[in-house]
Backbone as numpy.savetxt, mean C-alpha at the origin, in Angstrom:
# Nx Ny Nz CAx CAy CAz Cx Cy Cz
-8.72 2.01 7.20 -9.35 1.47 6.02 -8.88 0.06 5.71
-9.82 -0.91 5.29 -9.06 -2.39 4.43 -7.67 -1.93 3.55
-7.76 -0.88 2.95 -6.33 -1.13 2.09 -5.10 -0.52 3.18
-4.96 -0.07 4.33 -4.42 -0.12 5.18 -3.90 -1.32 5.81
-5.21 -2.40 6.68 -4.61 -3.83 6.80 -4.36 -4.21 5.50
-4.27 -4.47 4.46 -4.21 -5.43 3.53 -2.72 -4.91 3.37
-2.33 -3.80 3.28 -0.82 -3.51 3.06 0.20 -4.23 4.01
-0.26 -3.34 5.67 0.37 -4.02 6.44 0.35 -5.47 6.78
-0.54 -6.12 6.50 -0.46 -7.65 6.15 0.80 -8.51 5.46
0.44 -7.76 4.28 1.44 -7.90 3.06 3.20 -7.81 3.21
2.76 -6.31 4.12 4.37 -6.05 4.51 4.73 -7.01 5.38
4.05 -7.55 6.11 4.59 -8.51 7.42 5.04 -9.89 6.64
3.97 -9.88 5.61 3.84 -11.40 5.04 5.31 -11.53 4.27
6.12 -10.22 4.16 7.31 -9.93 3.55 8.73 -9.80 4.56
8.51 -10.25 5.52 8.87 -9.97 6.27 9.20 -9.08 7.56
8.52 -7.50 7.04 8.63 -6.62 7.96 8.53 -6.56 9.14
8.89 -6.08 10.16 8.29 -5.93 11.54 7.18 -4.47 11.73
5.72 -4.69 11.52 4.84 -3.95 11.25 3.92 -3.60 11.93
3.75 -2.04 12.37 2.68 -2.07 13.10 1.45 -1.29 12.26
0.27 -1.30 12.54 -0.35 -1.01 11.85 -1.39 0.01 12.44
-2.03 1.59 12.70 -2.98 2.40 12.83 -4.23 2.53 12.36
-5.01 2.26 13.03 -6.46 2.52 12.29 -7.63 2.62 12.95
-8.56 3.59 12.39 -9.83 3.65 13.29 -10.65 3.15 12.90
-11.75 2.64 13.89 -12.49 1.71 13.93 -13.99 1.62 15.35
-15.31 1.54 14.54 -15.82 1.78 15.66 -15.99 0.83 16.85
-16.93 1.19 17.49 -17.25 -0.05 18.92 -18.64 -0.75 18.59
-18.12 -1.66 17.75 -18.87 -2.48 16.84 -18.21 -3.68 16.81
-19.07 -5.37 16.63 -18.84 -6.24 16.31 -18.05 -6.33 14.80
-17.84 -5.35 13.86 -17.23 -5.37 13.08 -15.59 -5.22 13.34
-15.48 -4.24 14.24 -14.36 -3.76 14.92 -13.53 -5.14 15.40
-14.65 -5.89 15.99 -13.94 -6.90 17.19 -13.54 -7.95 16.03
-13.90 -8.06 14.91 -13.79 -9.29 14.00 -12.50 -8.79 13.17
-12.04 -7.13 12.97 -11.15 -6.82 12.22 -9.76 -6.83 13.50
-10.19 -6.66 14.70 -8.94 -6.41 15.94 -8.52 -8.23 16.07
-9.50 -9.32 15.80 -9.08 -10.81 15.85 -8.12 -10.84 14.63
-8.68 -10.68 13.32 -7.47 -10.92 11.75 -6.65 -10.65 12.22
-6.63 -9.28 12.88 -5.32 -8.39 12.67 -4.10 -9.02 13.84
-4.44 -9.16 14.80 -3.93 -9.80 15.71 -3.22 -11.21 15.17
-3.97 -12.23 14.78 -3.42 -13.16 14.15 -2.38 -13.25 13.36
-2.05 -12.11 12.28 -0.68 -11.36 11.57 -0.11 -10.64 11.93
-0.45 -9.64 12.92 0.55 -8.60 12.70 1.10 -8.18 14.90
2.12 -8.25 14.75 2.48 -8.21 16.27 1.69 -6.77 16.64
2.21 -5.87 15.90 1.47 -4.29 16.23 -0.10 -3.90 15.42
-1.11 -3.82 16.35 -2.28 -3.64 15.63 -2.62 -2.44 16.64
-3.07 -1.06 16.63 -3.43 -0.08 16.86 -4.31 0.42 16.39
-5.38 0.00 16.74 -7.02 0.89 16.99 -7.30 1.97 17.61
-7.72 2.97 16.61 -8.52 3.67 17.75 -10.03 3.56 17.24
-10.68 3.85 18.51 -12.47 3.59 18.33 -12.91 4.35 18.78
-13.88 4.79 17.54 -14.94 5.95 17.41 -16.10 5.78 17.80
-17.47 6.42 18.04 -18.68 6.45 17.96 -19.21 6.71 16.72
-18.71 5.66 15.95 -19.11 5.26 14.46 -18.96 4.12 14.12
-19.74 3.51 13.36 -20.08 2.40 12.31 -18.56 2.02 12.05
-18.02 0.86 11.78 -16.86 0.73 11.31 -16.68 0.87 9.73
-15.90 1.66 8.94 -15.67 1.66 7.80 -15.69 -0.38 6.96
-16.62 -0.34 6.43 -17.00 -1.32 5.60 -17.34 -0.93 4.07
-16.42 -1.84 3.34 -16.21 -2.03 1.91 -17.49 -3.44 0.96
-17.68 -3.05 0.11 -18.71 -3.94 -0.86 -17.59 -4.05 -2.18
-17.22 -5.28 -2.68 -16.14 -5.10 -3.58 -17.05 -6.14 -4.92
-17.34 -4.98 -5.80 -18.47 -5.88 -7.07 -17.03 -6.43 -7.96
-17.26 -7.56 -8.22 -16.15 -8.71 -9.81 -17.05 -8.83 -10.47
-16.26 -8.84 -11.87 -17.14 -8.80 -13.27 -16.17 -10.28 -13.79
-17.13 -10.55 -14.69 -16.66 -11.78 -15.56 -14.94 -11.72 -15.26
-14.34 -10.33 -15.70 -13.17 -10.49 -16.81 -12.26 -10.31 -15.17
-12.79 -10.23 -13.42 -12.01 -10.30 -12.55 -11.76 -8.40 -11.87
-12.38 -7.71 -13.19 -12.46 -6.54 -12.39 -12.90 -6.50 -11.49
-12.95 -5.21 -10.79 -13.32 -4.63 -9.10 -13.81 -3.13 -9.32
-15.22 -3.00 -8.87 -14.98 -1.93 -8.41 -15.70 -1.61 -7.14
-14.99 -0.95 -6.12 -15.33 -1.11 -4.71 -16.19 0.42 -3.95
-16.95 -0.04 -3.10 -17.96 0.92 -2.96 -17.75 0.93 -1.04
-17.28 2.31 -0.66 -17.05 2.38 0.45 -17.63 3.45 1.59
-17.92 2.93 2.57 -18.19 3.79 3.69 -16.81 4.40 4.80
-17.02 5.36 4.66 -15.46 5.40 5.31 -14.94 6.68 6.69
-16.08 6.97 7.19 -16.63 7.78 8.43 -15.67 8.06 9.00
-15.15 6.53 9.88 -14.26 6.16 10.95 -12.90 7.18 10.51
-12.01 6.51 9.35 -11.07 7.11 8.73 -11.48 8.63 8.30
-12.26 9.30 7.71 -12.30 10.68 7.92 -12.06 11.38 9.38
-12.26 10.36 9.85 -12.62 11.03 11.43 -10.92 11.16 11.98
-9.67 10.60 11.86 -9.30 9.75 12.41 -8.12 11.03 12.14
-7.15 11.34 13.20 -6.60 12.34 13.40 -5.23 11.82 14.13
-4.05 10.78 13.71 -2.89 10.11 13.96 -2.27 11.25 14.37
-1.71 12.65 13.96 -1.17 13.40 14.63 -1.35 13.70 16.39
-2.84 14.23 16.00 -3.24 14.75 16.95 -2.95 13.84 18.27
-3.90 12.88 17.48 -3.60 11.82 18.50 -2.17 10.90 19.27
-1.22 11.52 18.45 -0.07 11.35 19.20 0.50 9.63 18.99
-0.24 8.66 18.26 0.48 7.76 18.17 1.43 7.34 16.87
1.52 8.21 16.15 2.54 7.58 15.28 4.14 8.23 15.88
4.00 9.59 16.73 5.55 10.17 17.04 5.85 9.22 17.86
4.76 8.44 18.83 5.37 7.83 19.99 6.02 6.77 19.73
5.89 6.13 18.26 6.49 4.98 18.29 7.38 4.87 16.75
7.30 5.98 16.14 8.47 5.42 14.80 10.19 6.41 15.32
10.91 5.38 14.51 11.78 6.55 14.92 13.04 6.17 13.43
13.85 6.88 13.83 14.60 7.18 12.11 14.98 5.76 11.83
15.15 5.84 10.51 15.48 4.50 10.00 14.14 3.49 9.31
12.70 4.08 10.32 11.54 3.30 9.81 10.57 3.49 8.73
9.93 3.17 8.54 9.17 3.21 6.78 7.67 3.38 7.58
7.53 5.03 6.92 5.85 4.82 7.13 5.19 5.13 5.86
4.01 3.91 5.40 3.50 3.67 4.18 1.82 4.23 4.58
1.09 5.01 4.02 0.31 5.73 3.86 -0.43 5.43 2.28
-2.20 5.18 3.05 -2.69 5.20 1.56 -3.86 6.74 1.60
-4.61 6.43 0.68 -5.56 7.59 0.53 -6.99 7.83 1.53
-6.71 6.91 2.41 -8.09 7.05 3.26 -8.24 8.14 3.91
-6.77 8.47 4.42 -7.18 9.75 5.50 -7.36 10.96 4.82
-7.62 12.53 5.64 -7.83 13.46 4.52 -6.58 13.65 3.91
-6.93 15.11 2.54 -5.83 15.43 1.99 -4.90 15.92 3.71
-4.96 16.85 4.13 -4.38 17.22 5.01 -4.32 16.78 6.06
-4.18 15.90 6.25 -4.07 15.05 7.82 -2.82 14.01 6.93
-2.96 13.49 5.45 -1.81 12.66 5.18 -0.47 13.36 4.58
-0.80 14.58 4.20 0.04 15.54 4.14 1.43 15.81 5.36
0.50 16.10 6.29 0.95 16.28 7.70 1.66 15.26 8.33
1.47 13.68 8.20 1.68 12.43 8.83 3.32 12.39 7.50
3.33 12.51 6.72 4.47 12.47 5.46 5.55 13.46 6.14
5.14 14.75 5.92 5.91 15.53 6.18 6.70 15.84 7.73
5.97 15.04 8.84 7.00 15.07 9.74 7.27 13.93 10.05
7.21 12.67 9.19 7.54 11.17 9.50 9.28 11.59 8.42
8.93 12.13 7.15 10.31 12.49 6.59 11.17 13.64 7.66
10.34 14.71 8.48 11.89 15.67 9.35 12.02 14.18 10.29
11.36 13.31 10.67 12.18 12.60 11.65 12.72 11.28 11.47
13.41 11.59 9.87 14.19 10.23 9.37 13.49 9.23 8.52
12.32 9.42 8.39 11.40 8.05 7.87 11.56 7.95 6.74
11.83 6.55 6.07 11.66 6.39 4.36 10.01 6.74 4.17
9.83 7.42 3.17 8.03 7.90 3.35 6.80 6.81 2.09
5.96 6.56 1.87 5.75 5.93 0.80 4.14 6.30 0.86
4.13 6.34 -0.55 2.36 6.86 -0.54 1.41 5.87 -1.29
1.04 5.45 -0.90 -0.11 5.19 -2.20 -1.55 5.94 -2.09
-1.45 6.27 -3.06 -2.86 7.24 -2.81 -4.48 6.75 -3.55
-4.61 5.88 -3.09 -6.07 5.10 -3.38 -6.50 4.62 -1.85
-7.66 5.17 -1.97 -8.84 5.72 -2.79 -7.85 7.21 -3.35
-8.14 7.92 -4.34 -7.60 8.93 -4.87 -8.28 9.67 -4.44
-7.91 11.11 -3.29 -9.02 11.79 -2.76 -8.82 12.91 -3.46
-9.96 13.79 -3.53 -10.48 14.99 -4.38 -9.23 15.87 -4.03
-8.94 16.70 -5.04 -8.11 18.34 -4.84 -6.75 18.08 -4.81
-6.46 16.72 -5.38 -4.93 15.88 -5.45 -4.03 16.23 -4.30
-2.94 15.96 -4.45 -1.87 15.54 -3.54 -0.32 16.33 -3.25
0.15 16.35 -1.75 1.47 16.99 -1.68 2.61 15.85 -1.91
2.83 16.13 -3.31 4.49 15.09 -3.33 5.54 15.58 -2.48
5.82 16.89 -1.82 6.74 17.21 -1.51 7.84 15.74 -0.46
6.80 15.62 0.62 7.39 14.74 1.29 7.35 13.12 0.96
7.20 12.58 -0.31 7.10 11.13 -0.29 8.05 10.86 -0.75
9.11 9.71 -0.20 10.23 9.26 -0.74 9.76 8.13 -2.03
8.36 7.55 -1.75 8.43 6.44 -2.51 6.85 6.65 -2.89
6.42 7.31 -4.13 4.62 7.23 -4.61 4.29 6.03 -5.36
3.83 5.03 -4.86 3.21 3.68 -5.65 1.76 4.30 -6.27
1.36 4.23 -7.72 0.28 4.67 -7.89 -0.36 3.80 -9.86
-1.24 3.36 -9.43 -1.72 2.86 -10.56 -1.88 3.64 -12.07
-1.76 2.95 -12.67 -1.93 3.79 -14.29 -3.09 5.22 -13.90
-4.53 4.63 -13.82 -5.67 5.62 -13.64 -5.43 6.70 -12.57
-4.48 6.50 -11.78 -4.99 7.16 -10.53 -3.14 8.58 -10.46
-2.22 7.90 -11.42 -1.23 8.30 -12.02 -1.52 9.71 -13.26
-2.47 8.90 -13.91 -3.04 9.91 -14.90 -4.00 10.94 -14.47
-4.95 10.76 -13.20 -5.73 11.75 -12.60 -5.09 12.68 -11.87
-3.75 12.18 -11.28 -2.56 13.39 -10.48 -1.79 14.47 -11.51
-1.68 13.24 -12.22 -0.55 14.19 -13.46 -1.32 14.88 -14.83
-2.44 14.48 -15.00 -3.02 14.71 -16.49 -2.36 13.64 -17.76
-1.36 13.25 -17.49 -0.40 12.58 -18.47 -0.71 10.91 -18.55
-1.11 10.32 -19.80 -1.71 9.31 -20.28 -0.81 8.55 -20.37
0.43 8.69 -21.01 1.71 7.98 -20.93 2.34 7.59 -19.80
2.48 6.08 -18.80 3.22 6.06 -17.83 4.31 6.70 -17.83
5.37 6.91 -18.59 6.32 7.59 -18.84 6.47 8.95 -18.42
5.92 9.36 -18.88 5.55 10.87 -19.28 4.96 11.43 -17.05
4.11 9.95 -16.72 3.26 10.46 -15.27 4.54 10.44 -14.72
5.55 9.20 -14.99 6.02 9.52 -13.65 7.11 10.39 -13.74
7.71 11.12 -14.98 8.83 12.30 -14.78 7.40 13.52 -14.09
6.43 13.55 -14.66 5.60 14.96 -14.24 5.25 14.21 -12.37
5.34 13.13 -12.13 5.32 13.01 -10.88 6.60 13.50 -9.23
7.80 13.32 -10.13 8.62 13.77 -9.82 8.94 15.08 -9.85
8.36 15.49 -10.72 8.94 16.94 -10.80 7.74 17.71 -9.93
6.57 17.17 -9.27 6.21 17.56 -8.52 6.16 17.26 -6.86
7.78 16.68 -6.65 8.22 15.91 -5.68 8.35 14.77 -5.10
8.16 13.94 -5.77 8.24 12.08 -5.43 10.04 12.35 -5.45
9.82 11.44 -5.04 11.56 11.02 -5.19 11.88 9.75 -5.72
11.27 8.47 -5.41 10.78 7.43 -6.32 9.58 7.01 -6.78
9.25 7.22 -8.20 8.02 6.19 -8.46 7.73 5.07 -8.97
6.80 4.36 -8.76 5.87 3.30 -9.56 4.96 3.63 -9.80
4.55 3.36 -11.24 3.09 3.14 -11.53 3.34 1.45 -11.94
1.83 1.06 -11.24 1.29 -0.24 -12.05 0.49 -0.31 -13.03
0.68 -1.16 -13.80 0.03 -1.34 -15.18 -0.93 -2.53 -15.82
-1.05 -3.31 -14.08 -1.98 -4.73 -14.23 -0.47 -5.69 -14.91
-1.72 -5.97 -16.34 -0.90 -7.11 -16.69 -0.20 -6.96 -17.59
0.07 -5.53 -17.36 1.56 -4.91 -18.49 2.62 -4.94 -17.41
2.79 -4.80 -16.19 3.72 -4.54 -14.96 3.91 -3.98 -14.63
4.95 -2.91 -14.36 4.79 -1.67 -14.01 6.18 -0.73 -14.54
6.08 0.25 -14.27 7.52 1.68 -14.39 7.56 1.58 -13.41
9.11 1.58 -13.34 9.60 2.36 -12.35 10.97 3.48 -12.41
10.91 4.27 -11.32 12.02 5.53 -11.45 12.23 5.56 -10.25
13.84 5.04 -10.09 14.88 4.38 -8.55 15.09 5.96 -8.61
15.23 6.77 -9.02 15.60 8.33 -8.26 17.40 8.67 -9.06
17.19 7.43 -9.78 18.34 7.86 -11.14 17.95 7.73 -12.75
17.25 6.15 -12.73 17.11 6.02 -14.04 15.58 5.33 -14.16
15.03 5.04 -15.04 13.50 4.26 -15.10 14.09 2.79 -15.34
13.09 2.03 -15.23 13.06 0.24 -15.54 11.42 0.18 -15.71
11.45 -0.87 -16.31 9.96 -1.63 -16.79 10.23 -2.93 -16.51
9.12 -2.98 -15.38 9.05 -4.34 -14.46 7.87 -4.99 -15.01
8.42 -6.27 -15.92 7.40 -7.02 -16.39 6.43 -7.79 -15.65
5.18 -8.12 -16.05 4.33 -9.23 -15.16 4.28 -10.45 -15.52
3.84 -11.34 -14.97 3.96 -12.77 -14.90 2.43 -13.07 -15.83
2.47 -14.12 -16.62 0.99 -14.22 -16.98 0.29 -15.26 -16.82
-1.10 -14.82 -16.10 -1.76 -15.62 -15.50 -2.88 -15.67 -16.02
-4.11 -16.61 -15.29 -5.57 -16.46 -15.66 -6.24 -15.58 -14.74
-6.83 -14.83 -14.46 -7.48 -13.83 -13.79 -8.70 -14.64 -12.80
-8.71 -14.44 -11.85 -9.95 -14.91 -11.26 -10.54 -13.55 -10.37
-9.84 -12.75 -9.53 -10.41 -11.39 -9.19 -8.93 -10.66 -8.85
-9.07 -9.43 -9.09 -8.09 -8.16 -8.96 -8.03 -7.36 -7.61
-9.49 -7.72 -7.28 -9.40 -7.09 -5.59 -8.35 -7.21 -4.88
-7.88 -6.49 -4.06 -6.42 -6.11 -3.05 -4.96 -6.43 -4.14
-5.28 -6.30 -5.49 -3.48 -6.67 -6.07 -2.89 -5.57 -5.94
-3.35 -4.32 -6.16 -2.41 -3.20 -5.42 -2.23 -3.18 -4.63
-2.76 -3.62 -3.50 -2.88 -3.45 -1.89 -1.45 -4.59 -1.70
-1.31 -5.98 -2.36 -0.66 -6.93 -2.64 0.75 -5.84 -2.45
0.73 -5.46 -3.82 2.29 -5.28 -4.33 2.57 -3.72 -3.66
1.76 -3.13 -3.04 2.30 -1.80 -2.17 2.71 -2.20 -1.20
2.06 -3.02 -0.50 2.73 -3.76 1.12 3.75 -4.86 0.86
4.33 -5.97 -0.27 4.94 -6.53 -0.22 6.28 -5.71 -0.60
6.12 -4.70 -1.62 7.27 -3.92 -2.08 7.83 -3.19 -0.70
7.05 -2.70 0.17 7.42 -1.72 1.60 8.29 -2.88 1.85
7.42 -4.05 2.10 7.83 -5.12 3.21 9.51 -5.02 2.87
9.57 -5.37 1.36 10.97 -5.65 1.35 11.91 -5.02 0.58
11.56 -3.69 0.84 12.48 -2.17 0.98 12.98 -2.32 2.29
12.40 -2.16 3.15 12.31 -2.42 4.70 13.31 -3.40 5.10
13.14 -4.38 4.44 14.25 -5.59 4.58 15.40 -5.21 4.10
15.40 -4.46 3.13 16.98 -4.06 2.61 16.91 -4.21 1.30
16.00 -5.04 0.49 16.30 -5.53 -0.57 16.12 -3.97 -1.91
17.03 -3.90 -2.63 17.18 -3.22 -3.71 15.77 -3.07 -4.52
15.28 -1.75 -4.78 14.31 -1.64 -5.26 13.41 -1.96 -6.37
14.69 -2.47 -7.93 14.20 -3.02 -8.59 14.07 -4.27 -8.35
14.83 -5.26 -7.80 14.36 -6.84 -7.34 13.24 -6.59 -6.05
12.91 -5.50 -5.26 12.04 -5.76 -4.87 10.50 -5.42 -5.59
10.31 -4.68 -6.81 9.43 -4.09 -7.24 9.41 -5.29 -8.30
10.09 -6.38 -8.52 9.78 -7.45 -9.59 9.24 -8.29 -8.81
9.57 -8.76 -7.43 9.21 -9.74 -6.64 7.56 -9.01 -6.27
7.46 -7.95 -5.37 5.96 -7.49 -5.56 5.20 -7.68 -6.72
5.39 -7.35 -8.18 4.65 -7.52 -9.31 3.96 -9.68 -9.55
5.34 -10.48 -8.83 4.95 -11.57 -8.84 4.12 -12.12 -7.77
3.84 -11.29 -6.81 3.09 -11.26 -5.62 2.25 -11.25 -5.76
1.39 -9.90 -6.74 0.71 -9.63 -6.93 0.01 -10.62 -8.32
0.63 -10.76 -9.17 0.42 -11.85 -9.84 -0.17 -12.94 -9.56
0.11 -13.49 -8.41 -0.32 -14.73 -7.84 -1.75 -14.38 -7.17
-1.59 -13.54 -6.82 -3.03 -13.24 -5.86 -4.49 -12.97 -6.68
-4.25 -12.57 -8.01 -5.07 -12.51 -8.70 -5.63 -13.73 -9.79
-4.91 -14.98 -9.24 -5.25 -15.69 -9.91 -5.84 -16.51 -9.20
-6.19 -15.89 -7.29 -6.99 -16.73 -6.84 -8.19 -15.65 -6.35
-9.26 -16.16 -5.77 -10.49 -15.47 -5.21 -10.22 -14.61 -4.04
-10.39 -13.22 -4.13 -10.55 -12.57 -2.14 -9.48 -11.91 -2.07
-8.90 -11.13 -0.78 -7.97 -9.65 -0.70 -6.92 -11.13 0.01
-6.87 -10.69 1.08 -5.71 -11.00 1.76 -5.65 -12.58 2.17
-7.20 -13.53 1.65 -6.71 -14.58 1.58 -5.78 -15.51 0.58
-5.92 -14.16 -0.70 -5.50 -14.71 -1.91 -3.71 -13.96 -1.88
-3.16 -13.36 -0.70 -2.06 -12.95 -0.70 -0.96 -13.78 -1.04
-0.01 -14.21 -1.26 0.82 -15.39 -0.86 1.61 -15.08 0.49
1.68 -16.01 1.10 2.07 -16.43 2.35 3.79 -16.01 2.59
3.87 -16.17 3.59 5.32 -15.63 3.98 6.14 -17.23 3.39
6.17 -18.36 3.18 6.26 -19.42 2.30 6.82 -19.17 0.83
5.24 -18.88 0.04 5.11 -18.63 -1.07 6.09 -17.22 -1.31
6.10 -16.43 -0.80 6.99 -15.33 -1.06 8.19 -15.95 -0.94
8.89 -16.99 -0.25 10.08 -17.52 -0.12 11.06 -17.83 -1.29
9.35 -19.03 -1.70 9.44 -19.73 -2.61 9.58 -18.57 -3.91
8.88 -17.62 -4.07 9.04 -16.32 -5.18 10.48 -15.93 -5.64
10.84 -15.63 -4.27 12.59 -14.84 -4.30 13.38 -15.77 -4.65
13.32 -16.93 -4.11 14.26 -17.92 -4.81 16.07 -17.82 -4.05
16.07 -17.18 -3.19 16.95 -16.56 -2.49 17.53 -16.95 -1.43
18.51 -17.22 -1.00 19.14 -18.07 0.18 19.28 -16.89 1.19
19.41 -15.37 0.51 19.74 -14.36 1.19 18.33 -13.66 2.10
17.41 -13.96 0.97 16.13 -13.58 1.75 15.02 -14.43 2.55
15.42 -14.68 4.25 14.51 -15.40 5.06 13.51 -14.96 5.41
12.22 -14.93 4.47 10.96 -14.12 4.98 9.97 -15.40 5.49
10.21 -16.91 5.47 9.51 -17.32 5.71 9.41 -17.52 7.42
């Protein structure tokens, strides 16, 4: 799915060393998403179906909203276990970040034996798929206010992410736009403020701050300075037009951290 590359983008753009899974058909669409991807990311892993490539229509309103309308075949189809390439190549110590494209039970499955074989686990679950979700195995659930409140019932960020935990996260975030976000390090909560900007479109800012936050977990960096530096990531990106052209750059992230310790450029 796009919020798949747009993460792993993000994570790379953060420094990570990232590879990325995804299906895709034998289509000129295919060949135009295997060129991007190539250009960023050292590891790009396709597989190709006898289907249409999953393609997104993303409508903006005056005020920079999104709401996105998707075909998504390829990824239903798309069976990473089975298929044997995620055991062949992660191994303990690595971060596998998972969003909502694949089924409930196929991402279930990819969590739960990426955690027996060492993996920091991380979910984001958008698109939010029907019949909700197994927290058991996610070390880390990134999940927006709406999509927080449709898992948990609970209207209060507060309130989602203890009922998120207690149905097995081990760390959460919710984002809150341009309130920032909660978070719960797996001891205590923090409220990670946002930066304030002018809005020009919202498209990929979750996608933004789920892959830049992996990126630099991954790197080492401590979860609340990395979940403030994602929120400013994401910040920035929405104050320009488009997903991953409006990302900030492995540069601009430099320039973000402010950090002699962190070389992501």
């Amino acid at each position: 799915g796009g919020k798949g590359a747009n993460q792993a983008i993000a994570a790379a753009r953060a420094g990570a060393s990232v590879t990325l899974w995804a299906a895709v058909g034998h289509d000129t669409a295919a060949d135009r998403m295997q060129a991007l991807l190539t250009a960023e990311l050292a590891g790009a892993r396709l597989s190709r179906f006898d289907l249409p490539s999953d393609r997104s229509v993303i409508l903006v309103d005056g005020a920079g909203e999104n709401v996105i309308v998707t075909a998504a075949a390829c990824a239903a189809s798309f069976r990473p276990l089975a298929e044997g390439v995620l055991p062949r190549t992660w191994k303990s110590g690595d971060s596998l970040l998972m969003q909502g494209n694949l089924s409930v039970d196929e991402t279930a499955a990819c969590l739960r034996h990426a955690q027996a074989a060492g993996l920091f686990t991380i979910l984001n679950p958008s698109p939010l798929p029907p019949g909700g979700l197994d927290m058991a195995s996610v070390s880390l659930l990134i999940a927006n206010r709406p999509e927080a409140e449709a898992l948990t019932g609970e209207r209060d960020p507060a309130a989602a992410v203890n009922r998120l935990r207690a149905m097995g996260a081990g760390q959460v975030v919710i984002t809150l736009g341009g309130e920032g976000a909660v978070l719960h390090d797996g001891r205590e909560s923090f409220a990670i403020p946002a930066a304030k900007v002018d809005v020009v479109d919202t498209s990929g800012a979750g996608d933004c701050f789920a892959g830049t936050l992996a990126g630099l977990l991954h790197r080492g960096m401590p979860i609340v300075a990395a979940a403030r530096l994602a929120t400013q990531a994401a910040a920035l990106s929405v104050g320009r037009a488009g997903t991953l052209s409006a990302f900030p750059t492995r540069v601009e992230l430099s320039a973000l951290a402010s950090s002699p310790t962190l070389d992501i450029a």
